[in-house]
Amino acid sequence: MDYLKTYQIPVIGIKRTLKGIDLEELETLFKKYDIKFFYTMPRLHNPLGTSFSKKEKDDIRKLAYKYNVYIVEDDYLADFDQNTKNDPIFTDDTEGHVIYLKSFSKIMFPGLRIGLAILPNAFIDSFQKHKNTTDIDSSMISQAALELYLKSGMFERYQKKVSESYTIRANILQQSIKTYLPKYQASTESCMHSHIVLPREVNTNLLIQHLAQQDIYLDTIDRNYLNGFYRERILKLNVSNVADQKIEVGIKGVAHALSNPNNYF
Ligand SMILES: Cc1ncc(COP(=O)(O)O)c(C=O)c1O
């Protein structure tokens, strides 16, 4: 998002909610505009915490073929999906129209600065050229360290351990939302972040400020949305850095604040 804003790249947004995206609207956009690529997070979307169904992924892929649009598939939480049968769009791409991105930031640590891109053959040379002009090459030391990690089997063991600990947090979050915020629409998928849909009258910034005074820190969603396009009225609930025993307390605090209108009108 920051990249698009910094380089003022022309971009069109499409509304995504708990129900997914409107595929007819996507088709209209593909038909009407000269779109080079469609960027999407099919798995555990940030900030919604929702995933596309197999049918939605197939439909998006078919639209991309029909209108010759490339899909940039950001699978940044691939290592954390509890449903191992959940394949990315890339798996079924028979026409070289998917650019698949995976990050190691969440499963290892962000400072490693390693991710991977699987490119359609037609793009490999120009991608390489652009990458060379940007940073010559990715850090050899980081790549060598990751290679050692992968080859020795340590990555697999660590991945299991880390994803299990995130799963525990995700499940506590999901359960706490069900218990303390039952009347709010929320994602039912277990993910380290989720959201609730806020009523119109809630001033989200005031609510966030009020909660911060009680040591419950929530981020606004401003950085997740394009300027000038539709925004969901949501409260993003992220527990990736929250100790297990604090999650329920935090969600209880959010519920308490929401039940007291003086806090946010
Ligand atoms: C949507 C999305 N994609 C990718 C990433 C990972 O980015 P990077 O690998 O550059 O750290 C994140 C990190 O939070 C993210 O939210």
Coordinates of C-alpha atoms in Angstrom, one line a residue, residues 16-243:
R16 CA -13.9 -6.9 0.2
T17 CA -16.0 -7.8 3.3
L18 CA -16.8 -10.9 5.3
K19 CA -18.7 -12.1 2.3
G20 CA -15.7 -11.8 0.0
I21 CA -15.7 -9.7 -3.2
D22 CA -18.4 -9.1 -5.8
L23 CA -17.2 -11.2 -8.7
E24 CA -19.5 -9.3 -11.1
E25 CA -17.9 -6.1 -10.1
L26 CA -14.5 -7.6 -10.6
E27 CA -15.4 -8.7 -14.1
T28 CA -16.7 -5.2 -14.8
L29 CA -13.4 -3.7 -13.7
F30 CA -11.4 -6.2 -15.7
K31 CA -13.5 -5.5 -18.8
K32 CA -13.6 -1.7 -18.5
Y33 CA -10.1 -0.8 -17.5
D34 CA -6.7 -1.7 -18.8
I35 CA -5.6 -3.6 -15.7
K36 CA -2.1 -5.1 -15.5
F37 CA -2.5 -7.1 -12.3
F38 CA -5.0 -7.9 -9.6
Y39 CA -3.4 -8.0 -6.2
T40 CA -5.1 -10.2 -3.7
M41 CA -4.7 -12.1 -0.4
P42 CA -6.8 -15.2 -0.8
R43 CA -5.7 -16.7 2.5
L44 CA -6.3 -15.1 5.9
H45 CA -6.6 -11.5 4.6
N46 CA -5.1 -8.7 6.5
P47 CA -7.0 -7.1 8.2
L48 CA -10.2 -9.2 7.8
G49 CA -8.8 -12.6 8.7
T50 CA -10.9 -14.3 6.0
S51 CA -10.1 -16.6 3.1
F52 CA -11.6 -17.1 -0.3
S53 CA -13.4 -20.4 -1.0
K54 CA -12.1 -22.8 -3.6
K55 CA -14.9 -21.6 -5.9
E56 CA -14.0 -18.0 -5.4
K57 CA -10.4 -18.7 -6.2
D58 CA -11.3 -20.6 -9.4
D59 CA -13.7 -17.9 -10.5
I60 CA -11.0 -15.2 -10.0
R61 CA -8.5 -17.2 -11.9
K62 CA -10.9 -17.8 -14.8
L63 CA -11.7 -14.0 -15.0
A64 CA -8.0 -13.3 -15.0
Y65 CA -7.6 -15.6 -18.0
K66 CA -10.6 -14.2 -19.8
Y67 CA -9.5 -10.6 -19.6
N68 CA -5.7 -11.3 -19.6
V69 CA -5.1 -9.8 -16.2
Y70 CA -2.2 -11.2 -14.0
I71 CA -3.0 -12.1 -10.5
V72 CA -0.5 -11.2 -7.8
E73 CA -1.2 -13.7 -5.0
D74 CA 0.1 -12.6 -1.6
D75 CA 0.2 -15.8 0.4
Y76 CA 2.0 -14.2 3.4
L77 CA 0.4 -16.5 6.0
A78 CA 0.6 -19.8 4.1
D79 CA 2.5 -21.4 6.9
F80 CA -0.2 -20.6 9.4
D81 CA -3.3 -22.0 7.7
Q82 CA -4.8 -24.8 9.8
N83 CA -6.5 -26.2 6.8
T84 CA -3.6 -27.8 4.9
K85 CA -5.9 -28.6 2.0
N86 CA -6.4 -24.9 1.3
D87 CA -4.4 -24.5 -1.9
P88 CA -3.4 -21.1 -3.3
I89 CA -4.8 -19.9 -6.7
F90 CA -1.3 -20.5 -8.0
T91 CA -1.7 -24.3 -7.6
D92 CA -4.3 -24.5 -10.4
D93 CA -2.7 -21.9 -12.7
T94 CA -2.3 -23.6 -16.0
E95 CA -1.8 -20.5 -18.1
G96 CA 1.0 -18.7 -16.3
H97 CA -1.1 -15.9 -15.0
V98 CA -0.3 -16.0 -11.3
I99 CA 2.6 -14.3 -9.6
Y100 CA 2.9 -16.1 -6.3
L101 CA 4.4 -14.3 -3.3
K102 CA 5.4 -15.8 0.0
S103 CA 6.9 -14.1 3.0
F104 CA 9.2 -15.5 5.7
S105 CA 8.6 -12.5 7.9
K106 CA 6.0 -14.1 10.0
I107 CA 7.3 -17.6 10.3
M108 CA 10.9 -16.6 10.8
F109 CA 11.3 -12.9 11.6
P110 CA 10.8 -9.7 9.6
G111 CA 14.4 -8.6 9.9
L112 CA 15.5 -11.6 7.7
R113 CA 14.0 -9.7 4.7
I114 CA 13.4 -12.8 2.7
G115 CA 10.4 -13.6 0.6
L116 CA 9.9 -15.5 -2.6
A117 CA 8.2 -14.8 -5.8
I118 CA 7.2 -17.5 -8.3
L119 CA 6.9 -15.9 -11.7
P120 CA 5.4 -16.9 -15.0
N121 CA 8.3 -17.6 -17.4
A122 CA 7.5 -14.6 -19.5
F123 CA 8.4 -12.3 -16.6
I124 CA 11.6 -13.8 -15.3
D125 CA 14.1 -11.8 -17.3
S126 CA 12.5 -8.4 -16.8
F127 CA 11.9 -9.1 -13.1
Q128 CA 15.6 -10.0 -12.7
K129 CA 16.6 -6.7 -14.4
H130 CA 14.3 -4.6 -12.2
K131 CA 15.4 -6.3 -9.1
N132 CA 19.1 -5.7 -10.0
T133 CA 18.4 -2.0 -10.4
T134 CA 16.7 -1.9 -7.0
D135 CA 19.0 -3.8 -4.7
I136 CA 21.5 -5.7 -6.9
D137 CA 20.6 -8.9 -5.0
S138 CA 18.9 -10.1 -1.9
S139 CA 21.1 -10.5 1.1
M140 CA 23.4 -13.6 0.5
I141 CA 23.8 -14.0 4.3
S142 CA 20.1 -14.2 5.0
Q143 CA 19.6 -16.5 2.1
A144 CA 22.4 -18.8 3.2
A145 CA 21.1 -18.9 6.7
L146 CA 17.6 -19.8 5.5
E147 CA 19.0 -22.5 3.2
L148 CA 20.8 -24.1 6.1
Y149 CA 17.7 -23.9 8.1
L150 CA 15.6 -25.5 5.4
K151 CA 18.0 -28.3 4.5
S152 CA 18.7 -29.3 8.1
G153 CA 15.0 -29.8 8.8
M154 CA 15.1 -27.1 11.4
F155 CA 12.7 -24.9 9.5
E156 CA 10.1 -27.6 9.4
R157 CA 10.3 -28.2 13.1
Y158 CA 10.3 -24.5 13.9
Q159 CA 7.4 -23.9 11.5
K160 CA 5.4 -26.5 13.3
K161 CA 6.2 -25.0 16.7
V162 CA 5.5 -21.4 15.7
S163 CA 2.3 -22.1 13.8
E164 CA 1.0 -24.2 16.8
S165 CA 1.6 -21.3 19.2
Y166 CA -0.2 -18.9 16.8
T167 CA -3.0 -21.4 16.4
I168 CA -3.5 -21.4 20.2
R169 CA -3.7 -17.6 20.2
A170 CA -6.0 -17.6 17.1
N171 CA -8.3 -20.0 18.8
I172 CA -8.4 -18.0 22.0
L173 CA -9.2 -14.9 20.0
Q174 CA -12.0 -16.6 18.1
Q175 CA -13.5 -18.0 21.3
S176 CA -13.2 -14.6 23.1
I177 CA -15.0 -12.8 20.2
K178 CA -17.8 -15.4 20.3
T179 CA -18.1 -15.0 24.1
Y180 CA -17.7 -11.3 24.6
L181 CA -18.7 -9.7 21.3
P182 CA -21.5 -12.1 20.1
K183 CA -23.7 -9.4 18.5
Y184 CA -20.9 -8.1 16.2
Q185 CA -20.3 -9.5 12.8
A186 CA -16.9 -11.2 12.8
S187 CA -14.8 -13.7 10.8
T188 CA -15.3 -17.2 12.0
E189 CA -11.9 -18.4 10.8
S190 CA -9.2 -18.8 13.4
C191 CA -6.4 -16.5 12.5
M192 CA -3.9 -14.4 14.5
H193 CA -5.9 -11.3 13.5
S194 CA -9.6 -10.9 13.1
H195 CA -12.1 -8.0 13.1
I196 CA -15.5 -6.9 14.2
V197 CA -17.8 -4.7 12.1
L198 CA -18.6 -1.6 14.1
P199 CA -21.9 0.3 14.1
R200 CA -22.0 3.6 12.2
E201 CA -22.1 5.7 15.3
V202 CA -18.9 4.5 16.7
N203 CA -15.9 6.9 16.4
T204 CA -13.2 4.3 15.9
N205 CA -10.3 6.7 16.7
L206 CA -11.9 7.7 20.0
L207 CA -12.5 4.1 20.8
I208 CA -8.9 3.2 20.0
Q209 CA -7.6 6.1 22.2
H210 CA -9.9 5.1 25.0
L211 CA -8.7 1.4 24.9
A212 CA -5.0 2.6 24.8
Q213 CA -5.5 4.2 28.2
Q214 CA -6.3 0.7 29.5
D215 CA -3.2 -0.8 27.8
I216 CA -5.3 -2.4 25.0
Y217 CA -3.5 -1.3 21.8
L218 CA -5.3 -1.4 18.5
D219 CA -4.1 -0.1 15.2
T220 CA -6.3 1.9 12.9
I221 CA -7.1 0.4 9.5
D222 CA -6.0 3.5 7.6
R223 CA -2.8 1.8 6.3
N224 CA -4.9 -1.2 5.0
Y225 CA -7.0 0.8 2.6
L226 CA -6.5 2.8 -0.5
N227 CA -7.3 6.5 -0.3
G228 CA -10.6 7.4 -1.8
F229 CA -12.0 3.9 -2.0
Y230 CA -14.6 2.0 0.1
R231 CA -13.5 1.2 3.7
E232 CA -15.1 -1.3 6.0
R233 CA -16.1 0.1 9.4
I234 CA -14.1 -2.4 11.3
L235 CA -12.0 -2.8 14.4
K236 CA -8.9 -4.8 13.7
L237 CA -8.1 -7.3 16.4
N238 CA -4.5 -8.6 16.2
V239 CA -3.0 -11.0 18.7
S240 CA 0.2 -11.9 16.9
N241 CA 2.2 -10.2 19.7
V242 CA -0.2 -10.8 22.6
A243 CA 0.5 -13.4 25.3

